[in-house]
mmCIF file of C-alpha atoms in Angstrom:
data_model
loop_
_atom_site.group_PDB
_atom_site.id
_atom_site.type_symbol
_atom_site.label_atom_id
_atom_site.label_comp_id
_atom_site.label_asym_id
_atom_site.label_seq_id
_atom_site.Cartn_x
_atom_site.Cartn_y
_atom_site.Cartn_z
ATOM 1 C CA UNK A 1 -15.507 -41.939 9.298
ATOM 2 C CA UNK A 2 -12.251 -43.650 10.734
ATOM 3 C CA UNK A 3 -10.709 -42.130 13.821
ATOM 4 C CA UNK A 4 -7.479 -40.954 11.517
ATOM 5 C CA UNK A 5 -9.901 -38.498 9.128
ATOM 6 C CA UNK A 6 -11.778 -37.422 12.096
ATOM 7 C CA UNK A 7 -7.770 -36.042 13.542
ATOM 8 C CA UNK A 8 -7.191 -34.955 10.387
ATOM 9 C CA UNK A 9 -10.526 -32.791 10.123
ATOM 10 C CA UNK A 10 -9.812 -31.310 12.809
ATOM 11 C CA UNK A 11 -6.597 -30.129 12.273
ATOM 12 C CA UNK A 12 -7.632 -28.594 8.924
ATOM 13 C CA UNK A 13 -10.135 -26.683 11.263
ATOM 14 C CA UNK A 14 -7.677 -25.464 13.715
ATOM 15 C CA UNK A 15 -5.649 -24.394 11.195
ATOM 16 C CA UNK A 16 -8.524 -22.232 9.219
ATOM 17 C CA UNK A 17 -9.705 -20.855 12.690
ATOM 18 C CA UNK A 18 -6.441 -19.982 13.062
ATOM 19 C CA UNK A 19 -5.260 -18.316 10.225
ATOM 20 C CA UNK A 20 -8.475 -15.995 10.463
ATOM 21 C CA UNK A 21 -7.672 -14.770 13.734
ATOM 22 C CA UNK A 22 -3.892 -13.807 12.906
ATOM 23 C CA UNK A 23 -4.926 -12.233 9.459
ATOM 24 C CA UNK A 24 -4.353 -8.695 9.337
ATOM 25 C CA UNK A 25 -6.494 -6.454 6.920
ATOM 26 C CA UNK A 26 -4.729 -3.799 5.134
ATOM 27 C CA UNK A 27 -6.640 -0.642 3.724
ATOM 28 C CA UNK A 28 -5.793 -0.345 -0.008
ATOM 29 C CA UNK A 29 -3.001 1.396 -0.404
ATOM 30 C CA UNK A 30 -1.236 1.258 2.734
ATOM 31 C CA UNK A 31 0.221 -1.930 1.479
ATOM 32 C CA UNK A 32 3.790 -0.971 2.431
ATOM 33 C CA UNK A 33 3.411 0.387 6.090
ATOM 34 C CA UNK A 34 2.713 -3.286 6.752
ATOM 35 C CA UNK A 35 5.403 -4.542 4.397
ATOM 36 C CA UNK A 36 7.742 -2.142 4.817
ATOM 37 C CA UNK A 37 8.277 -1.245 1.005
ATOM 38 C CA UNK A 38 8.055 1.992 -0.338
ATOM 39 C CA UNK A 39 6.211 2.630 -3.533
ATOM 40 C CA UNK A 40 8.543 4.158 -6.417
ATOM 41 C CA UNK A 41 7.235 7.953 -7.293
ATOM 42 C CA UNK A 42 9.161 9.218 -9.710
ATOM 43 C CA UNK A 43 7.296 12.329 -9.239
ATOM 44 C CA UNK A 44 8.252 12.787 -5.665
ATOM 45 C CA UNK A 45 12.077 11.751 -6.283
ATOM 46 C CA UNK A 46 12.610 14.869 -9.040
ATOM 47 C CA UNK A 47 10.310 17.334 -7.100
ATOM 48 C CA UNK A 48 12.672 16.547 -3.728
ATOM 49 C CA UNK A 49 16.182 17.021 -6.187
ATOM 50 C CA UNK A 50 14.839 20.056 -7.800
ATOM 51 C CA UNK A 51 13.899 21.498 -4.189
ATOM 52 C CA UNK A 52 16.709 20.741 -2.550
ATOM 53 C CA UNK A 53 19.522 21.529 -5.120
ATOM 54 C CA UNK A 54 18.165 23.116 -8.273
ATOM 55 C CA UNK A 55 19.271 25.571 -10.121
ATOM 56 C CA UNK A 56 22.369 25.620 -7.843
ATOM 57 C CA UNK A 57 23.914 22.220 -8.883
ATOM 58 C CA UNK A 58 23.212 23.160 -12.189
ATOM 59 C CA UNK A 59 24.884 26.675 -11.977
ATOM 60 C CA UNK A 60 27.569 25.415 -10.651
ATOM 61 C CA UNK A 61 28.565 22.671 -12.788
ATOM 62 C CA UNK A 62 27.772 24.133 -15.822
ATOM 63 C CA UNK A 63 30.494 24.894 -18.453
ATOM 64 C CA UNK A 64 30.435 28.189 -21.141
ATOM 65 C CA UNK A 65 29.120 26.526 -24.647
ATOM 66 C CA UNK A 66 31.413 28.986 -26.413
ATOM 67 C CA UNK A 67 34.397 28.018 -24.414
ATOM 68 C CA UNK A 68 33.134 24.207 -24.248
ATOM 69 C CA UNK A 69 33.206 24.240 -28.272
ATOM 70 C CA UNK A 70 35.999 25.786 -28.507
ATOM 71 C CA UNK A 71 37.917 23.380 -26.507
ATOM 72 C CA UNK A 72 36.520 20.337 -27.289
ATOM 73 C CA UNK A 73 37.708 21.409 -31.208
ATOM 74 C CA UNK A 74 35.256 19.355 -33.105
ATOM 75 C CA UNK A 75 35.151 16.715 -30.701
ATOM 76 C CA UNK A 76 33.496 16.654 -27.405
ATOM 77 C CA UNK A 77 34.237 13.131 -26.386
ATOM 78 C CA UNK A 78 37.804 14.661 -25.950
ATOM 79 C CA UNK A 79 35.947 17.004 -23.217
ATOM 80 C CA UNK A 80 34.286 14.215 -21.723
ATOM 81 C CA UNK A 81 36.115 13.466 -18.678
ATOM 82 C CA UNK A 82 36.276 17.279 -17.470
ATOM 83 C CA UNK A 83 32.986 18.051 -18.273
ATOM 84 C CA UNK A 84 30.619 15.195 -19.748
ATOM 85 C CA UNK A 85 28.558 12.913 -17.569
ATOM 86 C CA UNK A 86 27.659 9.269 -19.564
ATOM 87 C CA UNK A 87 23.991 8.194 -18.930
ATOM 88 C CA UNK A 88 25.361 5.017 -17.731
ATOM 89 C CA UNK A 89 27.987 5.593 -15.496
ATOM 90 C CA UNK A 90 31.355 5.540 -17.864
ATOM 91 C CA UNK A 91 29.350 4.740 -20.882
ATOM 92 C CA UNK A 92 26.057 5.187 -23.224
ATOM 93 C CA UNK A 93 25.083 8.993 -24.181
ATOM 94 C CA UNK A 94 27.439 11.796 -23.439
ATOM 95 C CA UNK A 95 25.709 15.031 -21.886
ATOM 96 C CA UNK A 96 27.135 18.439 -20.653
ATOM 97 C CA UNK A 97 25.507 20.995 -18.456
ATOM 98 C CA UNK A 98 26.025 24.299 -20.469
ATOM 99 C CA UNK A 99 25.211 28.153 -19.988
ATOM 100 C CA UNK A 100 25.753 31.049 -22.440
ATOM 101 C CA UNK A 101 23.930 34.160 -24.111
ATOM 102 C CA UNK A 102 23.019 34.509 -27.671
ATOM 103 C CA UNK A 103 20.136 36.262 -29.486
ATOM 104 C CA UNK A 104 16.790 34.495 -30.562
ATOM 105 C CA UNK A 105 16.374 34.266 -34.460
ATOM 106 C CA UNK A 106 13.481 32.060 -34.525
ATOM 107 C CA UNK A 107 10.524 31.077 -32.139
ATOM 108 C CA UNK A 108 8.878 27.657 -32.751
ATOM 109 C CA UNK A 109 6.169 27.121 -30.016
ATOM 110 C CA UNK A 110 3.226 25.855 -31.761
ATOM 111 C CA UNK A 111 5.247 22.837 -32.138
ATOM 112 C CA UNK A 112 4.527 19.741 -29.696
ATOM 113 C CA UNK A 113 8.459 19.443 -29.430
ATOM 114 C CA UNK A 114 8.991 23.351 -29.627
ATOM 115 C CA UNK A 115 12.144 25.351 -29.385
ATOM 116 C CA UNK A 116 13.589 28.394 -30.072
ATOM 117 C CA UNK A 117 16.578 28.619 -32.511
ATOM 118 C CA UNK A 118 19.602 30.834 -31.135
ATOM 119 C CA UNK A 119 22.836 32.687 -32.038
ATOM 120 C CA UNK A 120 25.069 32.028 -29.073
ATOM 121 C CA UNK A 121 27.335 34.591 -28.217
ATOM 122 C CA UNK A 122 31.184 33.428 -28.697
ATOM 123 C CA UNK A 123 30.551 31.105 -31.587
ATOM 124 C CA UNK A 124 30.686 31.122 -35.803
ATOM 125 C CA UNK A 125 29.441 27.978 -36.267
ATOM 126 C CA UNK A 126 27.065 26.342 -38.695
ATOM 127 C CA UNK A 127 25.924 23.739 -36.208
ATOM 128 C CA UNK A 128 21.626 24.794 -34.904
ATOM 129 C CA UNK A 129 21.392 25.713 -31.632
ATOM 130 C CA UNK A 130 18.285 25.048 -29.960
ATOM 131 C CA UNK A 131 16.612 25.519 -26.455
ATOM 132 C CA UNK A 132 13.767 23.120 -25.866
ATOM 133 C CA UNK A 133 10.228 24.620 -24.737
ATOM 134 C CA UNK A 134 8.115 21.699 -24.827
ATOM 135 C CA UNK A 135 5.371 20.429 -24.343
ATOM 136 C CA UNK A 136 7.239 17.751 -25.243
ATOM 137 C CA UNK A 137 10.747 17.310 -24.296
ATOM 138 C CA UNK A 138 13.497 15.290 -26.305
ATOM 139 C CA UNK A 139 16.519 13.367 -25.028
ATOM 140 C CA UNK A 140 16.837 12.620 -21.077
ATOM 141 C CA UNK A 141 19.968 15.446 -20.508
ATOM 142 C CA UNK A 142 18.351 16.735 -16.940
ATOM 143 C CA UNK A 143 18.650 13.651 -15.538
ATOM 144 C CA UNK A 144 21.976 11.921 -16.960
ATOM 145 C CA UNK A 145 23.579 15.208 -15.849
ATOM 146 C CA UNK A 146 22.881 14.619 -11.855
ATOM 147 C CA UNK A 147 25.526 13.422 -10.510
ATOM 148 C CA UNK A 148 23.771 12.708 -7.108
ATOM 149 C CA UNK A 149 21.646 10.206 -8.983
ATOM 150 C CA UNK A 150 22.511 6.966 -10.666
ATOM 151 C CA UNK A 151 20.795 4.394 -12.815
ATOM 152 C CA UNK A 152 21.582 1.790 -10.388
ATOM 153 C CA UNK A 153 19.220 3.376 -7.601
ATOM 154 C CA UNK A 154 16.139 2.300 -9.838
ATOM 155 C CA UNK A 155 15.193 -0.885 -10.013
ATOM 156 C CA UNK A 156 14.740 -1.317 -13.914
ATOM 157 C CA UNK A 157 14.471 1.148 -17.283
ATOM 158 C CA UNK A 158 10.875 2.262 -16.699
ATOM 159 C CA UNK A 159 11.226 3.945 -13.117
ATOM 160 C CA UNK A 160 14.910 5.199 -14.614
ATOM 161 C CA UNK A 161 13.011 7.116 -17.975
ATOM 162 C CA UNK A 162 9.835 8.207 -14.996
ATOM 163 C CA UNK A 163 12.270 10.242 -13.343
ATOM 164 C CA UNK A 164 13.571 11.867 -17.083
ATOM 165 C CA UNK A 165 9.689 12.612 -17.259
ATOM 166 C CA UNK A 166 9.308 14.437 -13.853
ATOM 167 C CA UNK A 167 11.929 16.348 -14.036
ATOM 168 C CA UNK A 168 10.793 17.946 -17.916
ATOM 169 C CA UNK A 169 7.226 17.911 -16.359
ATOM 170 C CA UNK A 170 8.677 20.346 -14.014
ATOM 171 C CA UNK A 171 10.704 22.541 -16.401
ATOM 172 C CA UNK A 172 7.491 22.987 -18.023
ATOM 173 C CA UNK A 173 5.817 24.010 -15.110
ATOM 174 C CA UNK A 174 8.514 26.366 -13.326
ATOM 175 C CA UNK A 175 10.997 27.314 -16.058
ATOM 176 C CA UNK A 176 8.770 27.745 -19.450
ATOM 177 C CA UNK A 177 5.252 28.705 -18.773
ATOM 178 C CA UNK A 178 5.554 31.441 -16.692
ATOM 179 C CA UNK A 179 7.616 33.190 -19.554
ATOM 180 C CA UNK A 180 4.177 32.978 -21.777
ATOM 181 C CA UNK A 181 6.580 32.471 -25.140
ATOM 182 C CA UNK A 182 5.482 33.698 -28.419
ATOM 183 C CA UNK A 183 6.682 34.729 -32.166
ATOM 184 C CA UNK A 184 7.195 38.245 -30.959
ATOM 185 C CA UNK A 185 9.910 37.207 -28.779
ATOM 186 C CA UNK A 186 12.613 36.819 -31.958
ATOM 187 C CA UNK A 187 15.499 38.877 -31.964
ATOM 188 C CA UNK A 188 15.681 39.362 -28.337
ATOM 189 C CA UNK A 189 18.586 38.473 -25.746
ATOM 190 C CA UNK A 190 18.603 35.127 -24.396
ATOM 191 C CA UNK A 191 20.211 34.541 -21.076
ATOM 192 C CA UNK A 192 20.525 30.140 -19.860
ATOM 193 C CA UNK A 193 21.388 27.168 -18.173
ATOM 194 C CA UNK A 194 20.945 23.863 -19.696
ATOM 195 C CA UNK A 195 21.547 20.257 -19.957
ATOM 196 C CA UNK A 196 22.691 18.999 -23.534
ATOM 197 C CA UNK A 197 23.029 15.257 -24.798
ATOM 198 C CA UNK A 198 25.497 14.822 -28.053
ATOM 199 C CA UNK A 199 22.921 13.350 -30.707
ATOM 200 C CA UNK A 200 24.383 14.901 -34.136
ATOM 201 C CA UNK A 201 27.363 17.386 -34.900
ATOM 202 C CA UNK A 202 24.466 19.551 -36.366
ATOM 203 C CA UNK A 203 22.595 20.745 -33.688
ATOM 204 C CA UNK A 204 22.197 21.544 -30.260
ATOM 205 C CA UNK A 205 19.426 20.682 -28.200
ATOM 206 C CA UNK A 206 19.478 22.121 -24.483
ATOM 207 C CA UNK A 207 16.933 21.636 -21.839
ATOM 208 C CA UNK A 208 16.712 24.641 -19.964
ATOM 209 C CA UNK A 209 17.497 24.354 -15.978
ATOM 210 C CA UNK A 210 16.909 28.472 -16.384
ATOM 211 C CA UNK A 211 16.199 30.818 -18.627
ATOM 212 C CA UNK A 212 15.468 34.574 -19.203
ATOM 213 C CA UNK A 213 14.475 36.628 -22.127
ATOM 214 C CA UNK A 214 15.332 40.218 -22.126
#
């Protein structure tokens, strides 16, 4: 072997001795203590927003449906700026955080995307007016409502809709279970505050922040 490959071999084994001394093994998982990036948990963002500010942001930003309606006459993009919040900042879908009373005239929660109908109080209209029990949860209202969050905080679509998901995951949990819903609850009083996206000019569709049932 020529002096110049022998240098050369030994350089490649200082370098390998080398880079096996300065290594540094992480434990699974613990990735971004050494890194200093945090792991997105969509979970963890909604939980911290609904501990720290829910239902009070929610009370007080929400606007009377009956008085919303009536003022918006037909046309709620006409509202928009006094009340609306646009999922993407000044554009996309157009949702409203709402409160009222009505009466229940129909119960739908063997449904996977159950509700129950309403009559709100304040309003002859012909439009449906709904109030979204889950399981599953339509439309991402809760979360384009928040001010204190934006879509630009999240680094693509997917962690943007995740946070949607935790925060119905926990209206499930808090706001509809422990009211055990059922068929014989039609034709009572219905007492909420919700989050509403405008889909159709024939129904309503509110995700309830809370709710009570006389």
């Amino acid at each position: 072997m020529s002096k110049r490959n022998l240098i050369i071999g030994a350089i490649a084994v200082v370098a390998v001795l080398y880079a096996g001394l300065t290594a540094t093994v992480v434990e699974e998982g613990k990735e971004a203590e050494l890194t200093g990036e945090v792991v997105f948990d969509p979970t963890t963002n909604a939980q911290n927003f609904w501990k720290e500010n829910s239902p009070k942001y929610f009370v007080d930003n929400a606007k009377d449906l009956a008085e919303l309606f009536t003022e918006a006459g037909g046309d709620l993009t006409t509202v928009a700026s006094k009340y609306g919040h646009y999922s993407m900042g000044d554009s996309g879908e157009l949702s409203f955080i709402v409160k009222g009373t009505g009466t229940i005239k129909n119960v739908k929660n063997k449904l996977r995307s159950g509700y129950l109908e309403i009559t709100p109080d304040g309003l002859d209209s012909n439009t449906s007016f709904r109030i979204q029990i889950g399981p599953v949860f339509k439309n991402s209202a809760v979360r384009d409502t928040i001010s204190l969050i934006s879509y630009r905080d999240y680094k693509n679509q997917i962690e943007w809709a995740q946070v949607s998901v935790a925060f119905h995951d926990l209206i499930l949990k808090e706001v509809i279970t422990p009211l055990n819903i059922d068929a014989a609850m039609q034709g009572k009083r219905v007492e909420y505050v919700g989050c509403y996206t405008v889909t159709r000019p024939s129904q309503v569709l509110i995700t309830p922040i809370t709710l009570k049932i006389e």
